[in-house]
Amino acid sequence: MSDKTVLLTGGSGVLGTALVPQLKHHRVIALAHRNPPSDCAEVVYGDVSQPLLGLDEAAYRKLCSEVDVVIHAAGMVKFSSTAEEMETLNVQGAHRMSRFAVDAAAPLIHVSTAYVSRAEEIRAAGGEQAGRANSSPSLYVSSKVAGEKIVRESGAQAVIVRPSIIIGDSVTGEISETQGLHTFAHNVLRNRLPFVPSHPTGYVDFVPQDVVARAIVTLLDQDVRHGEYWISSGSHALTSARLTEVIIEEAAALGITVNPLRVLAPDIVERLVRPAFFDVVPDWAKTRLDRLLDMTAVLFHEHPIPSSLAEIPGCESAADVKASENAWRASIRHMIQNRYQVYATA
């Protein structure tokens, strides 16, 4: 395995901050728009949505001549983003980075999402109602589907990796920015949820940031240039009921009392809860419930997402339900200790 020059986008994001340390044996050039990754010595300022990545032609050609591999991890992941923002980063970004990979004759590792497997289900289950809560999981997933199509048709040598929800480090729980699943946990910890809208035996698929980074770096180091890899827990994901129980257990261990929560299937919520209560609750409560329903339409699902973790050397142990539970516990402990200033005594 020889050292390579890697062009990394999204280096200051959740996945990028986990990738940079694991790429230490390579030369890493970060393409940054505003905020460069703190641990990356070489930074080029540009824009993944612009022709020539926002660089002048001479700088673009120089970068092409230096880069051996491209990791495109930049993207818009907030459901509250507009359709234009999704198009700019997730679709145009895929187009420009694919074009760069072709011009540089460099293989591309394109980071998508495991939730493309549920695109139609998400549109049907919550996406069309998303405007009611000023968020759109459907727009996000659709933009990722479009980005993948562009990559496949670009002519680039491309590996598409599809992580599920990314949580904190598997041991420490540390993460640079909280994600949707952390928001759910926060609402549970604050006793803000009347119930959990999910099938009790449904899956909640997440992967620690260090595991996703390890999988990507392994594919790079093994010079994999084609294929699609699902970086997800698959059939080893926690159920929504167990995920919620772990939050309550960790809270209790750190001195926080959380009310027990019933897990109600989403169709029950839509058929019974909404008609019975929405006319008598304040607007803020309606908005909170709508956001919860739209979030869980993406995060919680009846059938497992495909998983390739067991096929990637060094990631096999993460494809285990106990490993998933331990990682989720680490994330909850880190969240409580940092956000609630509560510390374990032992």
Tab-separated table of C-alpha atoms in Angstrom:
chain	number	residue	atom	x	y	z
A	1	MET	CA	0.000	0.000	0.000
A	2	SER	CA	1.596	3.273	-1.124
A	3	ASP	CA	0.800	6.699	0.204
A	4	LYS	CA	-1.687	8.574	-1.938
A	5	THR	CA	-2.760	12.166	-2.322
A	6	VAL	CA	-6.413	12.315	-1.308
A	7	LEU	CA	-8.754	15.195	-2.092
A	8	LEU	CA	-11.366	15.311	0.679
A	9	THR	CA	-14.578	17.326	0.639
A	10	GLY	CA	-16.674	17.794	3.772
A	11	GLY	CA	-13.621	17.539	5.993
A	12	SER	CA	-15.130	19.704	8.733
A	13	GLY	CA	-18.371	17.709	8.897
A	14	VAL	CA	-19.258	14.796	11.155
A	15	LEU	CA	-17.794	12.153	8.856
A	16	GLY	CA	-14.900	14.341	7.722
A	17	THR	CA	-13.647	14.913	11.265
A	18	ALA	CA	-13.542	11.136	11.734
A	19	LEU	CA	-11.903	10.558	8.351
A	20	VAL	CA	-8.968	12.948	8.698
A	21	PRO	CA	-7.256	11.080	11.592
A	22	GLN	CA	-7.674	7.741	9.813
A	23	LEU	CA	-6.075	9.155	6.659
A	24	LYS	CA	-2.823	10.103	8.408
A	25	HIS	CA	-0.822	7.655	6.296
A	26	HIS	CA	-1.826	9.587	3.157
A	27	ARG	CA	-1.370	13.149	2.027
A	28	VAL	CA	-4.757	14.843	2.452
A	29	ILE	CA	-5.831	18.011	0.656
A	30	ALA	CA	-9.097	19.392	2.012
A	31	LEU	CA	-11.380	21.240	-0.384
A	32	ALA	CA	-13.119	23.734	1.908
A	33	HIS	CA	-15.763	26.356	1.183
A	34	ARG	CA	-15.659	28.211	4.504
A	35	ASN	CA	-14.555	26.085	7.436
A	36	PRO	CA	-11.411	24.006	6.883
A	37	PRO	CA	-10.876	20.854	8.974
A	38	SER	CA	-8.709	21.716	11.965
A	39	ASP	CA	-6.368	18.718	11.600
A	40	CYS	CA	-5.642	19.039	7.877
A	41	ALA	CA	-2.417	20.810	6.914
A	42	GLU	CA	-3.278	21.409	3.252
A	43	VAL	CA	-6.430	23.305	2.334
A	44	VAL	CA	-7.725	24.529	-1.026
A	45	TYR	CA	-10.661	26.925	-0.875
A	46	GLY	CA	-13.327	26.287	-3.478
A	47	ASP	CA	-16.947	25.319	-4.042
A	48	VAL	CA	-18.086	21.796	-4.938
A	49	SER	CA	-21.175	23.131	-6.718
A	50	GLN	CA	-19.289	25.401	-9.143
A	51	PRO	CA	-17.508	24.710	-12.456
A	52	LEU	CA	-13.822	23.913	-11.886
A	53	LEU	CA	-14.755	23.658	-8.174
A	54	GLY	CA	-14.725	27.452	-7.989
A	55	LEU	CA	-11.004	27.588	-8.846
A	56	ASP	CA	-9.255	29.330	-11.713
A	57	GLU	CA	-8.235	26.991	-14.507
A	58	ALA	CA	-4.560	26.890	-13.573
A	59	ALA	CA	-5.310	25.966	-9.948
A	60	TYR	CA	-7.843	23.359	-11.086
A	61	ARG	CA	-5.392	21.710	-13.463
A	62	LYS	CA	-2.673	21.719	-10.810
A	63	LEU	CA	-5.031	19.996	-8.374
A	64	CYS	CA	-5.960	17.426	-11.021
A	65	SER	CA	-2.294	16.609	-11.547
A	66	GLU	CA	-1.689	16.008	-7.826
A	67	VAL	CA	-4.714	14.013	-6.698
A	68	ASP	CA	-4.735	10.195	-6.697
A	69	VAL	CA	-8.116	9.584	-5.008
A	70	VAL	CA	-11.197	11.692	-4.299
A	71	ILE	CA	-13.400	11.246	-1.233
A	72	HIS	CA	-16.561	13.302	-1.660
A	73	ALA	CA	-18.139	13.517	1.797
A	74	ALA	CA	-19.623	17.026	1.551
A	75	GLY	CA	-23.384	17.303	1.429
A	76	MET	CA	-26.509	18.899	2.830
A	77	VAL	CA	-28.063	16.647	5.468
A	78	LYS	CA	-30.510	18.953	7.266
A	79	PHE	CA	-34.118	18.098	6.472
A	80	SER	CA	-35.047	21.759	6.985
A	81	SER	CA	-32.892	22.795	4.013
A	82	THR	CA	-34.620	24.105	0.909
A	83	ALA	CA	-34.928	22.227	-2.368
A	84	GLU	CA	-32.405	24.663	-3.853
A	85	GLU	CA	-29.870	23.961	-1.103
A	86	MET	CA	-30.298	20.213	-1.564
A	87	GLU	CA	-29.885	20.559	-5.315
A	88	THR	CA	-26.781	22.733	-4.967
A	89	LEU	CA	-24.804	20.520	-2.601
A	90	ASN	CA	-26.143	17.009	-3.090
A	91	VAL	CA	-26.795	17.032	-6.831
A	92	GLN	CA	-24.529	19.693	-8.335
A	93	GLY	CA	-21.807	18.701	-5.871
A	94	ALA	CA	-21.959	15.104	-7.133
A	95	HIS	CA	-21.769	16.367	-10.722
A	96	ARG	CA	-18.743	18.628	-10.164
A	97	MET	CA	-16.797	16.101	-8.090
A	98	SER	CA	-17.466	13.351	-10.633
A	99	ARG	CA	-16.200	15.668	-13.347
A	100	PHE	CA	-13.076	16.397	-11.315
A	101	ALA	CA	-12.437	12.687	-10.774
A	102	VAL	CA	-12.624	12.104	-14.531
A	103	ASP	CA	-10.334	15.073	-15.260
A	104	ALA	CA	-7.853	13.883	-12.623
A	105	ALA	CA	-8.081	10.244	-13.763
A	106	ALA	CA	-8.622	9.471	-10.073
A	107	PRO	CA	-11.078	7.014	-8.526
A	108	LEU	CA	-13.942	8.598	-6.606
A	109	ILE	CA	-15.411	7.470	-3.283
A	110	HIS	CA	-18.831	9.109	-3.191
A	111	VAL	CA	-20.678	9.263	0.139
A	112	SER	CA	-24.427	8.851	-0.284
A	113	THR	CA	-26.936	7.507	2.253
A	114	ALA	CA	-28.339	4.075	3.064
A	115	TYR	CA	-31.785	5.623	3.016
A	116	VAL	CA	-31.865	5.599	-0.786
A	117	SER	CA	-33.107	2.037	-0.238
A	118	ARG	CA	-36.262	3.523	1.267
A	119	ALA	CA	-36.785	6.476	-1.058
A	120	GLU	CA	-40.294	5.527	-2.165
A	121	GLU	CA	-41.335	4.508	1.340
A	122	ILE	CA	-40.095	7.815	2.775
A	123	ARG	CA	-41.962	9.819	0.159
A	124	ALA	CA	-45.148	7.927	0.958
A	125	ALA	CA	-44.757	7.809	4.758
A	126	GLY	CA	-43.810	11.378	5.524
A	127	GLY	CA	-42.194	13.238	2.711
A	128	GLU	CA	-45.359	14.584	1.139
A	129	GLN	CA	-46.484	15.934	4.512
A	130	ALA	CA	-43.127	17.475	5.335
A	131	GLY	CA	-44.083	21.047	4.542
A	132	ARG	CA	-46.340	21.062	7.587
A	133	ALA	CA	-43.270	21.013	9.872
A	134	ASN	CA	-40.941	22.994	7.599
A	135	SER	CA	-38.750	19.963	6.944
A	136	SER	CA	-38.435	17.472	4.130
A	137	PRO	CA	-36.778	14.094	4.510
A	138	SER	CA	-38.167	13.313	1.055
A	139	LEU	CA	-36.179	16.148	-0.550
A	140	TYR	CA	-33.001	14.944	1.134
A	141	VAL	CA	-33.338	11.331	0.027
A	142	SER	CA	-34.403	12.324	-3.502
A	143	SER	CA	-31.340	14.546	-3.844
A	144	LYS	CA	-29.105	11.646	-2.797
A	145	VAL	CA	-30.766	9.335	-5.345
A	146	ALA	CA	-30.130	11.966	-8.032
A	147	GLY	CA	-26.517	12.393	-6.911
A	148	GLU	CA	-25.867	8.657	-7.177
A	149	LYS	CA	-27.332	8.574	-10.689
A	150	ILE	CA	-24.992	11.356	-11.759
A	151	VAL	CA	-21.968	9.539	-10.332
A	152	ARG	CA	-22.878	6.267	-12.064
A	153	GLU	CA	-23.340	7.996	-15.427
A	154	SER	CA	-20.275	10.260	-15.184
A	155	GLY	CA	-17.721	7.819	-16.506
A	156	ALA	CA	-15.682	8.104	-13.304
A	157	GLN	CA	-14.226	5.070	-11.566
A	158	ALA	CA	-16.542	5.299	-8.604
A	159	VAL	CA	-17.287	3.566	-5.329
A	160	ILE	CA	-20.579	4.582	-3.747
A	161	VAL	CA	-20.733	4.193	0.037
A	162	ARG	CA	-24.073	4.418	1.778
A	163	PRO	CA	-23.842	5.017	5.520
A	164	SER	CA	-26.988	4.953	7.604
A	165	ILE	CA	-27.428	7.456	10.444
A	166	ILE	CA	-23.998	8.450	11.706
A	167	ILE	CA	-23.638	8.649	15.482
A	168	GLY	CA	-20.635	9.462	17.677
A	169	ASP	CA	-17.439	7.528	18.163
A	170	SER	CA	-18.103	3.894	19.102
A	171	VAL	CA	-16.048	4.186	22.314
A	172	THR	CA	-16.270	7.814	23.448
A	173	GLY	CA	-19.543	8.882	21.830
A	174	GLU	CA	-17.888	12.124	20.707
A	175	ILE	CA	-19.315	13.831	17.617
A	176	SER	CA	-18.703	17.253	16.080
A	177	GLU	CA	-22.373	18.002	15.442
A	178	THR	CA	-25.532	16.346	16.713
A	179	GLN	CA	-27.725	14.485	14.240
A	180	GLY	CA	-31.426	13.670	13.954
A	181	LEU	CA	-31.148	10.653	16.233
A	182	HIS	CA	-29.545	12.838	18.904
A	183	THR	CA	-32.505	15.222	18.604
A	184	PHE	CA	-34.832	12.299	19.222
A	185	ALA	CA	-32.776	11.274	22.271
A	186	HIS	CA	-32.824	14.861	23.569
A	187	ASN	CA	-36.617	14.935	23.381
A	188	VAL	CA	-36.818	11.630	25.260
A	189	LEU	CA	-34.430	12.897	27.951
A	190	ARG	CA	-36.472	16.068	28.404
A	191	ASN	CA	-39.746	14.117	28.654
A	192	ARG	CA	-41.075	15.983	25.641
A	193	LEU	CA	-42.526	13.015	23.763
A	194	PRO	CA	-45.960	11.551	24.520
A	195	PHE	CA	-45.001	8.337	22.684
A	196	VAL	CA	-42.589	6.967	20.098
A	197	PRO	CA	-44.197	6.721	16.645
A	198	SER	CA	-42.732	3.457	15.377
A	199	HIS	CA	-43.413	-0.223	15.049
A	200	PRO	CA	-42.006	-1.665	18.319
A	201	THR	CA	-40.004	-4.300	16.456
A	202	GLY	CA	-38.945	-1.889	13.712
A	203	TYR	CA	-35.291	-1.101	13.120
A	204	VAL	CA	-33.268	2.037	13.811
A	205	ASP	CA	-30.117	1.774	11.727
A	206	PHE	CA	-27.054	3.773	12.759
A	207	VAL	CA	-23.287	3.388	12.523
A	208	PRO	CA	-20.566	5.081	14.621
A	209	GLN	CA	-18.535	7.721	12.800
A	210	ASP	CA	-15.255	5.872	13.314
A	211	VAL	CA	-16.685	2.717	11.741
A	212	VAL	CA	-17.835	4.623	8.652
A	213	ALA	CA	-14.427	6.288	8.381
A	214	ARG	CA	-12.649	2.936	8.799
A	215	ALA	CA	-14.751	1.369	6.043
A	216	ILE	CA	-14.004	4.208	3.616
A	217	VAL	CA	-10.273	4.222	4.347
A	218	THR	CA	-10.137	0.437	3.959
A	219	LEU	CA	-11.759	0.671	0.523
A	220	LEU	CA	-9.257	3.371	-0.402
A	221	ASP	CA	-6.254	1.431	0.896
A	222	GLN	CA	-7.337	-1.698	-0.958
A	223	ASP	CA	-7.626	0.342	-4.155
A	224	VAL	CA	-11.279	-0.562	-4.666
A	225	ARG	CA	-12.466	1.450	-7.658
A	226	HIS	CA	-15.972	0.187	-8.345
A	227	GLY	CA	-18.959	-1.018	-6.375
A	228	GLU	CA	-21.628	-0.030	-3.887
A	229	TYR	CA	-21.196	-0.578	-0.154
A	230	TRP	CA	-23.893	-0.277	2.502
A	231	ILE	CA	-22.262	1.004	5.705
A	232	SER	CA	-25.117	0.070	7.990
A	233	SER	CA	-26.069	-2.324	10.783
A	234	GLY	CA	-28.672	-4.131	8.695
A	235	SER	CA	-30.316	-6.995	10.572
A	236	HIS	CA	-28.128	-6.169	13.611
A	237	ALA	CA	-29.702	-2.734	14.090
A	238	LEU	CA	-31.493	-1.990	17.363
A	239	THR	CA	-35.266	-1.993	17.472
A	240	SER	CA	-36.963	1.317	18.189
A	241	ALA	CA	-38.173	-0.068	21.536
A	242	ARG	CA	-34.650	-1.121	22.586
A	243	LEU	CA	-33.144	2.162	21.369
A	244	THR	CA	-35.558	4.063	23.612
A	245	GLU	CA	-34.932	1.728	26.568
A	246	VAL	CA	-31.179	2.350	26.344
A	247	ILE	CA	-31.746	6.118	26.524
A	248	ILE	CA	-33.845	5.665	29.676
A	249	GLU	CA	-31.329	3.235	31.226
A	250	GLU	CA	-28.346	5.515	30.639
A	251	ALA	CA	-30.283	8.511	31.929
A	252	ALA	CA	-31.149	6.653	35.124
A	253	ALA	CA	-27.506	5.655	35.610
A	254	LEU	CA	-26.575	9.343	35.468
A	255	GLY	CA	-29.338	10.605	37.737
A	256	ILE	CA	-31.988	11.685	35.222
A	257	THR	CA	-35.536	10.396	35.491
A	258	VAL	CA	-37.220	9.762	32.156
A	259	ASN	CA	-40.867	8.785	31.867
A	260	PRO	CA	-41.540	5.381	30.263
A	261	LEU	CA	-42.701	5.732	26.666
A	262	ARG	CA	-45.156	3.663	24.674
A	263	VAL	CA	-44.186	2.773	21.118
A	264	LEU	CA	-47.130	3.342	18.784
A	265	ALA	CA	-47.246	2.323	15.128
A	266	PRO	CA	-47.357	5.406	12.846
A	267	ASP	CA	-50.664	4.365	11.275
A	268	ILE	CA	-52.255	4.368	14.756
A	269	VAL	CA	-50.946	7.883	15.306
A	270	GLU	CA	-52.383	9.105	12.013
A	271	ARG	CA	-55.732	7.323	12.392
A	272	LEU	CA	-56.384	7.840	16.103
A	273	VAL	CA	-54.073	10.334	17.806
A	274	ARG	CA	-54.079	13.113	15.237
A	275	PRO	CA	-57.876	13.283	14.738
A	276	ALA	CA	-58.539	13.047	18.488
A	277	PHE	CA	-56.058	15.608	19.785
A	278	PHE	CA	-54.907	17.992	17.059
A	279	ASP	CA	-57.924	20.275	17.350
A	280	VAL	CA	-57.292	20.888	21.049
A	281	VAL	CA	-53.495	21.225	21.335
A	282	PRO	CA	-51.523	24.439	20.721
A	283	ASP	CA	-49.696	25.038	17.443
A	284	TRP	CA	-46.261	24.463	18.979
A	285	ALA	CA	-47.326	20.983	20.080
A	286	LYS	CA	-48.641	20.188	16.603
A	287	THR	CA	-45.367	21.304	15.050
A	288	ARG	CA	-43.340	19.198	17.478
A	289	LEU	CA	-45.399	16.102	16.713
A	290	ASP	CA	-45.238	16.725	12.967
A	291	ARG	CA	-41.458	17.021	13.110
A	292	LEU	CA	-41.278	13.839	15.165
A	293	LEU	CA	-43.437	11.964	12.656
A	294	ASP	CA	-41.378	13.188	9.704
A	295	MET	CA	-38.118	12.310	11.462
A	296	THR	CA	-39.230	8.835	12.482
A	297	ALA	CA	-40.531	8.191	8.961
A	298	VAL	CA	-36.856	8.197	8.002
A	299	LEU	CA	-35.119	6.911	11.133
A	300	PHE	CA	-37.419	4.020	12.085
A	301	HIS	CA	-38.398	1.310	9.613
A	302	GLU	CA	-39.988	-2.145	9.544
A	303	HIS	CA	-37.356	-3.992	7.514
A	304	PRO	CA	-33.549	-3.989	7.780
A	305	ILE	CA	-31.438	-1.930	5.417
A	306	PRO	CA	-28.855	-3.881	3.388
A	307	SER	CA	-25.406	-4.038	5.001
A	308	SER	CA	-21.904	-4.643	3.606
A	309	LEU	CA	-20.017	-4.185	6.889
A	310	ALA	CA	-19.166	-7.874	7.221
A	311	GLU	CA	-17.513	-7.748	3.779
A	312	ILE	CA	-15.063	-4.961	4.681
A	313	PRO	CA	-11.914	-6.051	6.562
A	314	GLY	CA	-11.724	-4.499	10.023
A	315	CYS	CA	-15.430	-3.686	10.158
A	316	GLU	CA	-16.826	-7.170	10.764
A	317	SER	CA	-17.128	-6.717	14.530
A	318	ALA	CA	-19.366	-3.662	14.060
A	319	ALA	CA	-21.965	-5.837	12.338
A	320	ASP	CA	-23.273	-7.069	15.674
A	321	VAL	CA	-26.309	-6.031	17.696
A	322	LYS	CA	-24.290	-5.831	20.929
A	323	ALA	CA	-21.742	-3.569	19.234
A	324	SER	CA	-24.595	-1.351	18.058
A	325	GLU	CA	-26.057	-1.148	21.564
A	326	ASN	CA	-22.667	-0.359	23.142
A	327	ALA	CA	-22.046	2.403	20.610
A	328	TRP	CA	-25.484	3.910	21.251
A	329	ARG	CA	-24.834	3.819	25.009
A	330	ALA	CA	-21.550	5.673	24.459
A	331	SER	CA	-23.359	8.345	22.437
A	332	ILE	CA	-26.065	8.807	25.069
A	333	ARG	CA	-23.521	9.018	27.910
A	334	HIS	CA	-21.501	11.608	26.008
A	335	MET	CA	-24.638	13.579	25.181
A	336	ILE	CA	-25.853	13.605	28.799
A	337	GLN	CA	-22.470	14.457	30.301
A	338	ASN	CA	-21.902	17.349	27.902
A	339	ARG	CA	-25.396	18.713	27.417
A	340	TYR	CA	-26.891	18.169	30.849
A	341	GLN	CA	-23.759	18.545	32.960
A	342	VAL	CA	-24.520	15.337	34.808
A	343	TYR	CA	-21.610	13.032	35.558
A	344	ALA	CA	-21.493	9.455	36.698
A	345	THR	CA	-20.091	8.925	40.165
A	346	ALA	CA	-18.460	5.595	39.355
